[in-house]
GROMACS .gro file of C-alpha atoms in nm:
model
  399
    1MET     CA    1  -7.776   4.399   3.664
    2PHE     CA    2  -7.873   4.759   3.694
    3TYR     CA    3  -7.908   5.037   3.419
    4TYR     CA    4  -7.770   5.385   3.512
    5GLY     CA    5  -7.870   5.703   3.366
    6LEU     CA    6  -7.633   6.024   3.415
    7ASP     CA    7  -7.733   6.387   3.378
    8VAL     CA    8  -7.420   6.520   3.386
    9HIS     CA    9  -7.361   6.885   3.506
   10LYS     CA   10  -7.018   7.112   3.564
   11ARG     CA   11  -7.041   7.059   3.966
   12PHE     CA   12  -7.264   6.763   3.997
   13ILE     CA   13  -7.407   6.441   3.829
   14GLN     CA   14  -7.769   6.328   3.892
   15VAL     CA   15  -7.781   5.967   3.857
   16CYS     CA   16  -8.121   5.742   3.820
   17ARG     CA   17  -8.046   5.373   3.871
   18ILE     CA   18  -8.336   5.107   3.756
   19ASP     CA   19  -8.336   4.732   3.726
   20GLY     CA   20  -8.404   4.503   3.421
   21ALA     CA   21  -8.764   4.549   3.456
   22GLY     CA   22  -8.729   4.918   3.473
   23LYS     CA   23  -8.856   4.923   3.866
   24ALA     CA   24  -8.642   4.943   4.166
   25ARG     CA   25  -8.560   5.324   4.082
   26LYS     CA   26  -8.310   5.515   4.291
   27ASP     CA   27  -8.205   5.883   4.235
   28PHE     CA   28  -7.900   6.027   4.389
   29ARG     CA   29  -7.628   6.260   4.333
   30VAL     CA   30  -7.266   6.249   4.264
   31ASP     CA   31  -6.999   6.542   4.254
   32ALA     CA   32  -6.859   6.615   3.936
   33THR     CA   33  -6.480   6.537   4.081
   34ARG     CA   34  -6.226   6.289   3.977
   35ASP     CA   35  -6.247   6.120   4.321
   36ALA     CA   36  -6.620   6.110   4.380
   37ILE     CA   37  -6.657   5.961   4.020
   38LEU     CA   38  -6.401   5.722   4.055
   39ALA     CA   39  -6.592   5.621   4.407
   40PHE     CA   40  -6.906   5.574   4.197
   41ALA     CA   41  -6.750   5.371   3.939
   42LYS     CA   42  -6.615   5.111   4.193
   43THR     CA   43  -6.965   5.025   4.291
   44LEU     CA   44  -7.089   4.929   3.965
   45GLY     CA   45  -7.101   4.559   3.883
   46PRO     CA   46  -6.931   4.378   3.580
   47ASP     CA   47  -7.271   4.362   3.411
   48ASP     CA   48  -7.403   4.704   3.478
   49GLN     CA   49  -7.459   4.951   3.217
   50VAL     CA   50  -7.393   5.340   3.217
   51VAL     CA   51  -7.528   5.642   2.981
   52LEU     CA   52  -7.437   5.991   2.969
   53GLU     CA   53  -7.503   6.264   2.744
   54ALA     CA   54  -7.205   6.414   2.560
   55THR     CA   55  -7.096   6.744   2.685
   56PHE     CA   56  -6.767   6.934   2.718
   57HIS     CA   57  -6.614   6.690   2.994
   58THR     CA   58  -6.796   6.347   2.887
   59TRP     CA   59  -6.460   6.198   2.775
   60ALA     CA   60  -6.275   6.235   3.114
   61ILE     CA   61  -6.615   6.074   3.292
   62TRP     CA   62  -6.644   5.799   3.072
   63THR     CA   63  -6.255   5.688   3.098
   64LEU     CA   64  -6.312   5.671   3.459
   65LEU     CA   65  -6.664   5.462   3.414
   66VAL     CA   66  -6.539   5.225   3.163
   67PRO     CA   67  -6.266   4.990   3.328
   68HIS     CA   68  -6.537   4.924   3.593
   69CYS     CA   69  -6.878   4.839   3.430
   70GLY     CA   70  -7.006   4.609   3.162
   71ARG     CA   71  -7.086   4.891   2.927
   72ALA     CA   72  -7.054   5.276   2.921
   73VAL     CA   73  -7.259   5.478   2.634
   74VAL     CA   74  -7.240   5.798   2.544
   75ALA     CA   75  -7.566   5.963   2.389
   76ASN     CA   76  -7.632   6.207   2.141
   77PRO     CA   77  -7.820   6.470   2.313
   78LEU     CA   78  -7.980   6.622   2.005
   79ARG     CA   79  -8.117   6.271   1.900
   80VAL     CA   80  -8.196   6.178   2.275
   81LYS     CA   81  -8.454   6.499   2.277
   82ALA     CA   82  -8.589   6.413   1.935
   83ILE     CA   83  -8.661   6.049   2.075
   84ALA     CA   84  -8.796   6.142   2.424
   85HIS     CA   85  -8.923   6.486   2.487
   86ALA     CA   86  -9.079   6.547   2.858
   87ARG     CA   87  -9.327   6.832   2.938
   88ILE     CA   88  -9.153   6.841   3.295
   89LYS     CA   89  -8.802   6.865   3.261
   90THR     CA   90  -8.589   6.812   3.558
   91ASP     CA   91  -8.269   6.674   3.634
   92LYS     CA   92  -8.416   6.364   3.782
   93VAL     CA   93  -8.658   6.341   3.470
   94ASP     CA   94  -8.392   6.353   3.221
   95ALA     CA   95  -8.142   6.077   3.422
   96HIS     CA   96  -8.448   5.858   3.432
   97ILE     CA   97  -8.525   5.890   3.059
   98LEU     CA   98  -8.163   5.792   2.957
   99ALA     CA   99  -8.188   5.494   3.216
  100GLN     CA  100  -8.512   5.363   3.035
  101LEU     CA  101  -8.348   5.419   2.696
  102LEU     CA  102  -8.063   5.248   2.789
  103ARG     CA  103  -8.252   4.978   2.916
  104MET     CA  104  -8.459   4.916   2.597
  105ASP     CA  105  -8.125   4.962   2.387
  106PHE     CA  106  -8.263   5.278   2.231
  107ILE     CA  107  -7.984   5.524   2.291
  108PRO     CA  108  -7.840   5.691   1.993
  109GLU     CA  109  -7.455   5.618   2.066
  110VAL     CA  110  -7.174   5.838   1.996
  111GLU     CA  111  -6.854   5.649   1.936
  112MET     CA  112  -6.550   5.783   2.181
  113PRO     CA  113  -6.219   5.812   2.029
  114GLY     CA  114  -5.897   5.639   2.179
  115GLU     CA  115  -5.664   5.896   2.356
  116GLU     CA  116  -5.433   5.956   2.102
  117THR     CA  117  -5.748   6.061   1.850
  118TRP     CA  118  -5.870   6.260   2.155
  119GLU     CA  119  -5.542   6.442   2.246
  120LEU     CA  120  -5.499   6.509   1.853
  121ARG     CA  121  -5.837   6.681   1.857
  122GLN     CA  122  -5.754   6.898   2.156
  123LEU     CA  123  -5.445   6.985   1.972
  124VAL     CA  124  -5.652   7.089   1.664
  125SER     CA  125  -5.893   7.274   1.860
  126HIS     CA  126  -5.629   7.472   2.045
  127ARG     CA  127  -5.459   7.586   1.713
  128LEU     CA  128  -5.792   7.678   1.588
  129LEU     CA  129  -5.867   7.897   1.927
  130LEU     CA  130  -5.555   8.078   1.867
  131ALA     CA  131  -5.615   8.129   1.473
  132ARG     CA  132  -5.930   8.304   1.581
  133LYS     CA  133  -5.767   8.499   1.843
  134ARG     CA  134  -5.523   8.602   1.576
  135THR     CA  135  -5.782   8.736   1.316
  136ALA     CA  136  -5.948   8.925   1.617
  137VAL     CA  137  -5.659   9.111   1.690
  138ARG     CA  138  -5.595   9.181   1.323
  139ASN     CA  139  -5.917   9.313   1.272
  140ALA     CA  140  -5.863   9.541   1.577
  141ILE     CA  141  -5.565   9.657   1.408
  142HIS     CA  142  -5.731   9.719   1.085
  143SER     CA  143  -6.032   9.924   1.268
  144ILE     CA  144  -5.764  10.168   1.433
  145LEU     CA  145  -5.645  10.238   1.070
  146ASN     CA  146  -5.996  10.266   0.939
  147ARG     CA  147  -6.111  10.533   1.203
  148LYS     CA  148  -5.817  10.742   1.094
  149LEU     CA  149  -5.908  10.709   0.731
  150LEU     CA  150  -5.548  10.523   0.644
  151HIS     CA  151  -5.497  10.300   0.359
  152CYS     CA  152  -5.177  10.078   0.379
  153PRO     CA  153  -5.026  10.122   0.013
  154HIS     CA  154  -4.822   9.801   0.064
  155SER     CA  155  -4.977   9.461  -0.021
  156GLU     CA  156  -4.924   9.326   0.314
  157LEU     CA  157  -4.995   9.508   0.621
  158PHE     CA  158  -4.822   9.312   0.876
  159SER     CA  159  -4.518   9.260   0.675
  160LEU     CA  160  -4.189   9.440   0.774
  161VAL     CA  161  -4.251   9.740   0.541
  162GLY     CA  162  -4.628   9.745   0.603
  163ARG     CA  163  -4.543   9.769   0.986
  164ARG     CA  164  -4.310  10.063   0.933
  165TRP     CA  165  -4.542  10.237   0.762
  166MET     CA  166  -4.824  10.165   1.001
  167LEU     CA  167  -4.614  10.305   1.317
  168ALA     CA  168  -4.500  10.608   1.107
  169GLN     CA  169  -4.856  10.754   1.065
  170GLN     CA  170  -5.012  11.015   1.322
  171TYR     CA  171  -5.205  10.880   1.622
  172THR     CA  172  -5.334  11.017   1.933
  173GLU     CA  173  -5.171  10.880   2.242
  174ILE     CA  174  -5.463  10.627   2.302
  175GLU     CA  175  -5.448  10.526   1.968
  176ARG     CA  176  -5.075  10.453   1.934
  177PHE     CA  177  -5.101  10.259   2.258
  178MET     CA  178  -5.370  10.021   2.149
  179LEU     CA  179  -5.194   9.977   1.836
  180GLU     CA  180  -4.870   9.875   1.982
  181ASN     CA  181  -5.049   9.657   2.238
  182ASN     CA  182  -5.215   9.490   1.958
  183LEU     CA  183  -4.927   9.451   1.758
  184SER     CA  184  -4.776   9.274   2.080
  185LEU     CA  185  -5.038   9.054   2.106
  186PHE     CA  186  -5.043   8.957   1.753
  187ASP     CA  187  -4.708   8.854   1.748
  188GLU     CA  188  -4.726   8.630   2.068
  189LEU     CA  189  -5.000   8.469   1.894
  190VAL     CA  190  -4.820   8.399   1.576
  191ARG     CA  191  -4.542   8.277   1.803
  192GLY     CA  192  -4.795   8.041   1.965
  193ILE     CA  193  -4.922   7.924   1.631
  194GLN     CA  194  -4.576   7.833   1.515
  195VAL     CA  195  -4.523   7.628   1.826
  196VAL     CA  196  -4.835   7.441   1.794
  197GLU     CA  197  -4.742   7.384   1.410
  198GLU     CA  198  -4.410   7.257   1.496
  199LYS     CA  199  -4.576   7.008   1.719
  200MET     CA  200  -4.806   6.915   1.445
  201ILE     CA  201  -4.532   6.854   1.213
  202ALA     CA  202  -4.348   6.658   1.483
  203ILE     CA  203  -4.691   6.400   1.502
  204ALA     CA  204  -4.761   6.419   1.119
  205SER     CA  205  -4.372   6.315   1.043
  206ARG     CA  206  -4.465   5.973   1.245
  207GLU     CA  207  -4.802   5.906   1.090
  208LEU     CA  208  -4.837   5.737   0.750
  209ASP     CA  209  -5.232   5.823   0.733
  210ILE     CA  210  -5.163   6.197   0.760
  211LYS     CA  211  -4.875   6.169   0.514
  212LEU     CA  212  -5.129   6.023   0.270
  213LEU     CA  213  -5.372   6.291   0.319
  214MET     CA  214  -5.119   6.556   0.252
  215THR     CA  215  -5.071   6.421  -0.108
  216ILE     CA  216  -5.416   6.566  -0.183
  217PRO     CA  217  -5.382   6.920  -0.334
  218GLY     CA  218  -5.493   7.191  -0.101
  219VAL     CA  219  -5.445   6.985   0.222
  220ASN     CA  220  -5.165   7.110   0.434
  221VAL     CA  221  -5.043   6.959   0.756
  222THR     CA  222  -5.296   7.135   0.969
  223VAL     CA  223  -5.604   7.030   0.765
  224ALA     CA  224  -5.448   6.678   0.749
  225ILE     CA  225  -5.438   6.642   1.130
  226GLY     CA  226  -5.752   6.785   1.159
  227MET     CA  227  -5.914   6.529   0.949
  228MET     CA  228  -5.757   6.243   1.096
  229ALA     CA  229  -5.863   6.348   1.453
  230THR     CA  230  -6.226   6.349   1.313
  231ILE     CA  231  -6.206   6.038   1.162
  232GLY     CA  232  -6.000   5.838   1.401
  233GLU     CA  233  -5.987   5.462   1.239
  234ILE     CA  234  -6.132   5.479   0.889
  235ASP     CA  235  -6.272   5.143   0.932
  236ARG     CA  236  -6.558   5.274   1.134
  237PHE     CA  237  -6.688   5.443   0.800
  238ALA     CA  238  -6.832   5.141   0.573
  239THR     CA  239  -6.873   5.394   0.280
  240PRO     CA  240  -6.750   5.728   0.130
  241ASP     CA  241  -7.092   5.862   0.192
  242LYS     CA  242  -7.095   5.785   0.547
  243LEU     CA  243  -6.766   5.964   0.613
  244ALA     CA  244  -6.913   6.264   0.429
  245SER     CA  245  -7.214   6.251   0.637
  246TYR     CA  246  -7.013   6.235   0.960
  247PHE     CA  247  -6.849   6.573   0.840
  248GLY     CA  248  -7.209   6.725   0.796
  249LEU     CA  249  -7.140   6.768   0.401
  250VAL     CA  250  -7.451   6.590   0.268
  251ALA     CA  251  -7.782   6.711   0.198
  252ARG     CA  252  -8.082   6.705   0.430
  253VAL     CA  253  -8.368   6.474   0.281
  254HIS     CA  254  -8.729   6.486   0.376
  255GLN     CA  255  -8.912   6.214   0.197
  256SER     CA  256  -9.288   6.156   0.222
  257ALA     CA  257  -9.463   5.896   0.000
  258ASP     CA  258  -9.381   5.991  -0.325
  259HIS     CA  259  -9.220   6.351  -0.249
  260CYS     CA  260  -8.839   6.371  -0.174
  261TYR     CA  261  -8.688   6.735  -0.097
  262HIS     CA  262  -8.325   6.770  -0.065
  263GLY     CA  263  -8.227   7.094   0.129
  264ARG     CA  264  -7.876   7.236   0.274
  265ILE     CA  265  -7.601   7.034   0.436
  266THR     CA  266  -7.698   6.896   0.764
  267LYS     CA  267  -7.402   7.058   0.955
  268GLU     CA  268  -7.374   6.755   1.181
  269GLY     CA  269  -7.039   6.640   1.317
  270SER     CA  270  -6.720   6.840   1.412
  271SER     CA  271  -6.789   7.214   1.296
  272SER     CA  272  -6.393   7.269   1.293
  273ALA     CA  273  -6.333   6.963   1.097
  274ARG     CA  274  -6.590   7.077   0.845
  275TRP     CA  275  -6.443   7.412   0.841
  276LEU     CA  276  -6.101   7.278   0.769
  277ALA     CA  277  -6.238   7.061   0.493
  278VAL     CA  278  -6.393   7.371   0.333
  279GLU     CA  279  -6.087   7.571   0.373
  280ALA     CA  280  -5.878   7.286   0.198
  281ALA     CA  281  -6.150   7.303  -0.097
  282GLN     CA  282  -6.106   7.699  -0.114
  283SER     CA  283  -5.733   7.618  -0.198
  284LEU     CA  284  -5.784   7.340  -0.438
  285ALA     CA  285  -6.044   7.547  -0.633
  286GLN     CA  286  -5.728   7.764  -0.726
  287LEU     CA  287  -5.522   7.484  -0.857
  288SER     CA  288  -5.545   7.300  -1.207
  289SER     CA  289  -5.617   6.956  -1.033
  290PRO     CA  290  -5.856   6.726  -1.176
  291LEU     CA  291  -6.051   6.757  -0.891
  292ALA     CA  292  -6.124   7.098  -0.916
  293ALA     CA  293  -6.351   7.044  -1.249
  294SER     CA  294  -6.651   6.986  -1.040
  295TYR     CA  295  -6.595   7.312  -0.853
  296HIS     CA  296  -6.594   7.523  -1.191
  297ARG     CA  297  -6.904   7.316  -1.342
  298ILE     CA  298  -7.105   7.402  -1.018
  299LYS     CA  299  -6.980   7.721  -0.977
  300ARG     CA  300  -7.133   7.825  -1.319
  301LYS     CA  301  -7.460   7.715  -1.241
  302ARG     CA  302  -7.490   7.814  -0.860
  303GLY     CA  303  -7.224   8.005  -0.743
  304HIS     CA  304  -6.904   7.994  -0.544
  305ASN     CA  305  -7.054   7.910  -0.192
  306VAL     CA  306  -7.220   7.606  -0.302
  307ALA     CA  307  -6.957   7.486  -0.528
  308VAL     CA  308  -6.685   7.501  -0.278
  309VAL     CA  309  -6.869   7.304  -0.031
  310ALA     CA  310  -6.949   7.024  -0.283
  311LEU     CA  311  -6.583   7.020  -0.357
  312ALA     CA  312  -6.505   6.977   0.041
  313ARG     CA  313  -6.745   6.668   0.014
  314LYS     CA  314  -6.552   6.546  -0.297
  315LEU     CA  315  -6.242   6.603  -0.088
  316VAL     CA  316  -6.359   6.405   0.188
  317VAL     CA  317  -6.455   6.111  -0.045
  318VAL     CA  318  -6.110   6.096  -0.189
  319ALA     CA  319  -5.956   6.101   0.149
  320TRP     CA  320  -6.158   5.779   0.235
  321HIS     CA  321  -6.031   5.602  -0.077
  322ILE     CA  322  -5.681   5.717   0.011
  323LEU     CA  323  -5.685   5.577   0.370
  324ARG     CA  324  -5.889   5.255   0.300
  325ASN     CA  325  -5.658   5.174   0.016
  326GLN     CA  326  -5.344   5.309   0.174
  327GLU     CA  327  -5.255   5.485  -0.138
  328PRO     CA  328  -5.128   5.828  -0.220
  329TYR     CA  329  -5.333   6.067  -0.432
  330ARG     CA  330  -5.250   5.957  -0.803
  331TYR     CA  331  -5.258   6.346  -0.953
  332ALA     CA  332  -5.105   6.543  -0.743
  333PRO     CA  333  -4.860   6.833  -0.851
  334VAL     CA  334  -4.514   6.702  -0.816
  335ALA     CA  335  -4.306   7.020  -0.691
  336ARG     CA  336  -4.590   7.147  -0.463
  337THR     CA  337  -4.621   6.795  -0.312
  338ARG     CA  338  -4.268   6.753  -0.251
  339GLN     CA  339  -4.253   7.099  -0.077
  340LYS     CA  340  -4.512   6.994   0.136
  341LEU     CA  341  -4.382   6.642   0.228
  342ARG     CA  342  -4.021   6.805   0.297
  343ARG     CA  343  -4.188   7.007   0.566
  344LEU     CA  344  -4.223   6.678   0.794
  345THR     CA  345  -3.853   6.618   0.776
  346PRO     CA  346  -3.675   6.951   0.776
  347ALA     CA  347  -3.351   6.780   0.906
  348SER     CA  348  -3.321   6.581   0.565
  349PRO     CA  349  -3.057   6.741   0.362
  350PRO     CA  350  -3.138   6.900   0.050
  351ALA     CA  351  -3.142   6.723  -0.288
  352THR     CA  352  -2.875   6.805  -0.533
  353ARG     CA  353  -2.964   6.928  -0.870
  354GLY     CA  354  -2.927   6.608  -1.042
  355GLN     CA  355  -3.083   6.407  -0.781
  356MET     CA  356  -3.409   6.614  -0.775
  357PRO     CA  357  -3.712   6.397  -0.782
  358ARG     CA  358  -3.898   6.462  -1.103
  359THR     CA  359  -4.185   6.209  -1.101
  360LEU     CA  360  -4.481   6.166  -0.838
  361ASP     CA  361  -4.370   5.819  -0.774
  362ALA     CA  362  -4.009   5.936  -0.684
  363VAL     CA  363  -4.153   6.198  -0.456
  364TYR     CA  364  -4.357   5.941  -0.291
  365ALA     CA  365  -4.045   5.712  -0.263
  366GLU     CA  366  -3.832   5.990  -0.132
  367ALA     CA  367  -4.105   6.035   0.131
  368ASP     CA  368  -4.119   5.654   0.227
  369LEU     CA  369  -4.493   5.649   0.098
  370PRO     CA  370  -4.648   5.350  -0.068
  371ALA     CA  371  -4.587   5.320  -0.458
  372LEU     CA  372  -4.888   5.410  -0.683
  373SER     CA  373  -5.095   5.146  -0.832
  374ALA     CA  374  -5.155   5.141  -1.223
  375ALA     CA  375  -5.466   5.349  -1.332
  376SER     CA  376  -5.691   5.214  -1.557
  377ALA     CA  377  -5.768   5.353  -1.899
  378GLY     CA  378  -6.112   5.514  -1.803
  379GLU     CA  379  -5.969   5.701  -1.503
  380LYS     CA  380  -5.692   5.863  -1.715
  381ARG     CA  381  -5.948   5.968  -1.961
  382ALA     CA  382  -6.158   6.122  -1.692
  383ALA     CA  383  -5.863   6.284  -1.523
  384SER     CA  384  -5.736   6.426  -1.866
  385ARG     CA  385  -6.078   6.559  -1.929
  386ASN     CA  386  -6.142   6.711  -1.591
  387LYS     CA  387  -5.775   6.876  -1.621
  388ARG     CA  388  -5.889   7.039  -1.946
  389GLY     CA  389  -6.239   7.158  -1.802
  390VAL     CA  390  -6.035   7.335  -1.548
  391THR     CA  391  -5.815   7.500  -1.793
  392ILE     CA  392  -6.076   7.625  -1.968
  393ALA     CA  393  -6.290   7.725  -1.709
  394LYS     CA  394  -5.972   7.932  -1.584
  395LYS     CA  395  -5.954   8.100  -1.904
  396ARG     CA  396  -6.326   8.195  -1.908
  397ASP     CA  397  -6.272   8.345  -1.578
  398ARG     CA  398  -5.967   8.568  -1.691
  399ALA     CA  399  -6.148   8.654  -1.990
   0.00000   0.00000   0.00000
């Protein structure tokens, strides 16, 4: 039985092999190509163990190694550095440290997703990339107008009337060329995002868990898919606090003797998933949902930014309960929720006037979602109290 530590790079992989006693060390390199990695994997024994740090192509390497060895582990690089720090840092030293930590079973392991979850993560990342490029192009167009001291009199610059106004202004030859080029690029990115969202809708229409998450106010199909891509199997998280910690939405804690200090959120885990949760919380904060009561309460004391992050954490906790219980959200607005769920089945015939669902139970039955269980009297009182608190807070903000 051997332990292999892999220090992975873009072009090659530095390998260190040791035996069960930590001796019989052997160092060698493997090209970071599919054929070379597969050839190395076939030399492994059924009891051998392999460890590599998480990086941009870890999943591809890990999938090649798993069928040929007893155990393939992916290590969290940040925690490995905290555990073992060498004064002399070379590829051979890094690979040897990984092998020794694996032999002592002291690797901070990262759980690897299944193939479907991995592809879902890639799709979410692709949509996020297109959205960021769209924002960059939008900002470039605004900068052209700002340099000309032009201010659009219409509410939406990129609407049909806004574009007509924009193109009717006076520009130099280079400015007009840049404007038209950016508008063309903007339209192409919008079409690309629409295609990705159509693919997401097709996926969401087949997945019950995604539909359940979409019943939460503020959570659309993009956020629901992004959260499911991050969560994978909800059984991995024993408590809602563990899920919130996985999203990086819990406070840092430093404890020594009788002193305990709580700081900002850890921001560990997927930054894109955390961003989606915060975006959903931004939308949820504008609604009259009982969930938004905590946002308004914290906002009065600590401001919008802290309040919206706290609401994002609460949203993740609610998502954990919904997925574990396989039951939709109980206090969703009827019309808005039906509109979201109907997006998943665009080919369905519209309901006639007399057949329009008027209750949440009817909306969930129409979408083939599980029926709601009866709420306890205490839960009903808390929801009613929170809803009144949201109404009062909104009146106060308008005053």
